[in-house]
C-alpha atoms as one frame of an Amber mdcrd trajectory, in Angstrom:
protein
  74.922  99.178  91.478  77.948  97.528  92.267  79.283  98.135  89.249  78.560
 101.380  89.110  81.108 102.178  91.570  83.228  99.711  90.292  83.576 101.866
  87.448  83.880 104.654  90.021  86.631 103.419  90.989  88.881 102.259  88.479
  88.023 106.136  86.427  89.478 107.542  89.928  92.681 105.764  89.575  93.458
 106.267  86.114  92.787 109.928  86.514  95.381 109.629  89.682  97.471 107.990
  87.808  97.890 110.672  84.547  97.786 113.532  86.777 100.155 112.090  88.872
 102.281 110.902  85.237 101.704 114.441  85.096 103.170 115.916  88.027 106.199
 113.496  87.987 106.998 114.816  84.215 106.262 118.251  85.048 109.121 117.778
  88.013 111.694 115.665  86.403 111.419 118.341  83.379 112.194 121.674  85.937
 114.745 119.836  86.775 116.601 119.487  84.041 115.640 122.833  83.082 117.503
 123.878  86.285 120.521 121.911  85.614 119.695 119.067  88.170 120.121 116.637
  85.947 120.662 115.885  82.541 118.499 114.704  79.557 119.568 111.408  79.458
 119.748 111.312  83.162 115.555 112.419  83.655 115.639 110.182  80.757 117.133
 107.239  82.480 114.115 108.227  85.896 111.749 107.954  84.143 111.884 104.734
  82.014 113.264 103.371  85.965 110.124 104.784  86.785 107.660 103.335  84.102
 109.351  99.698  84.163 108.771 100.502  88.338 105.193 100.681  87.581 104.551
  98.247  85.010 106.366  95.787  87.844 103.540  97.270  90.112 100.904  96.576
  87.240 101.981  92.879  87.138 102.532  92.397  90.853  98.644  93.152  91.521
  97.132  91.724  88.492  98.635  88.651  89.658  96.963  89.261  93.169  94.453
  90.179  92.002  94.183  86.415  89.571  95.013  85.104  93.051  93.033  86.274
  95.285  89.798  85.801  92.496  90.685  81.739  92.827  90.686  81.912  96.015
  87.166  83.398  96.001  85.389  81.339  92.895  86.866  77.947  94.738  85.349
  79.220  97.854  82.196  79.450  96.406  82.181  76.030  95.081  83.164  77.024
  91.591  86.367  74.965  89.509  88.934  75.888  87.238  88.765  75.552  83.691
  92.280  73.414  83.978  90.095  71.926  86.624  87.134  71.174  84.838  89.126
  70.129  81.648  91.018  67.790  83.989  87.359  65.948  85.009  85.932  66.311
  81.052  88.888  64.297  80.004  88.201  61.866  83.195  84.506  61.249  82.070
  85.799  61.057  78.971  88.574  58.173  79.453  85.612  56.017  82.013  82.715
  56.277  79.511  85.249  54.601  77.003  86.457  51.852  79.827  82.931  51.742
  80.416  81.548  51.295  76.406  84.885  48.883  76.151  83.296  46.555  79.416
  79.856  46.892  77.775  80.994  45.438  74.500  83.307  42.748  75.911  80.083
  41.455  77.894  78.077  41.242  74.235  81.065  38.925  73.131
């Protein structure tokens, strides 16, 4: 059920973004057609808005990633980095233990 709602929300967001992009492009083209801006200015404006959109997307992605890590940590999951650190630590301890056992046998 939740997955269904998440998909719908995602598709709604994508649809809104596409619709907004199309409206923005039409608005800019109308301004060019009316002589209110040059094609070069229109292209620069479009590039600026694309860059702003990419930056906003990157910010959103980073915020979401941080939030997900925090939530997973709250419920007891460890990060992949923490897992590998612990695994390396256990391997070192096991090696030391084996070496100590071997020293006792001699």
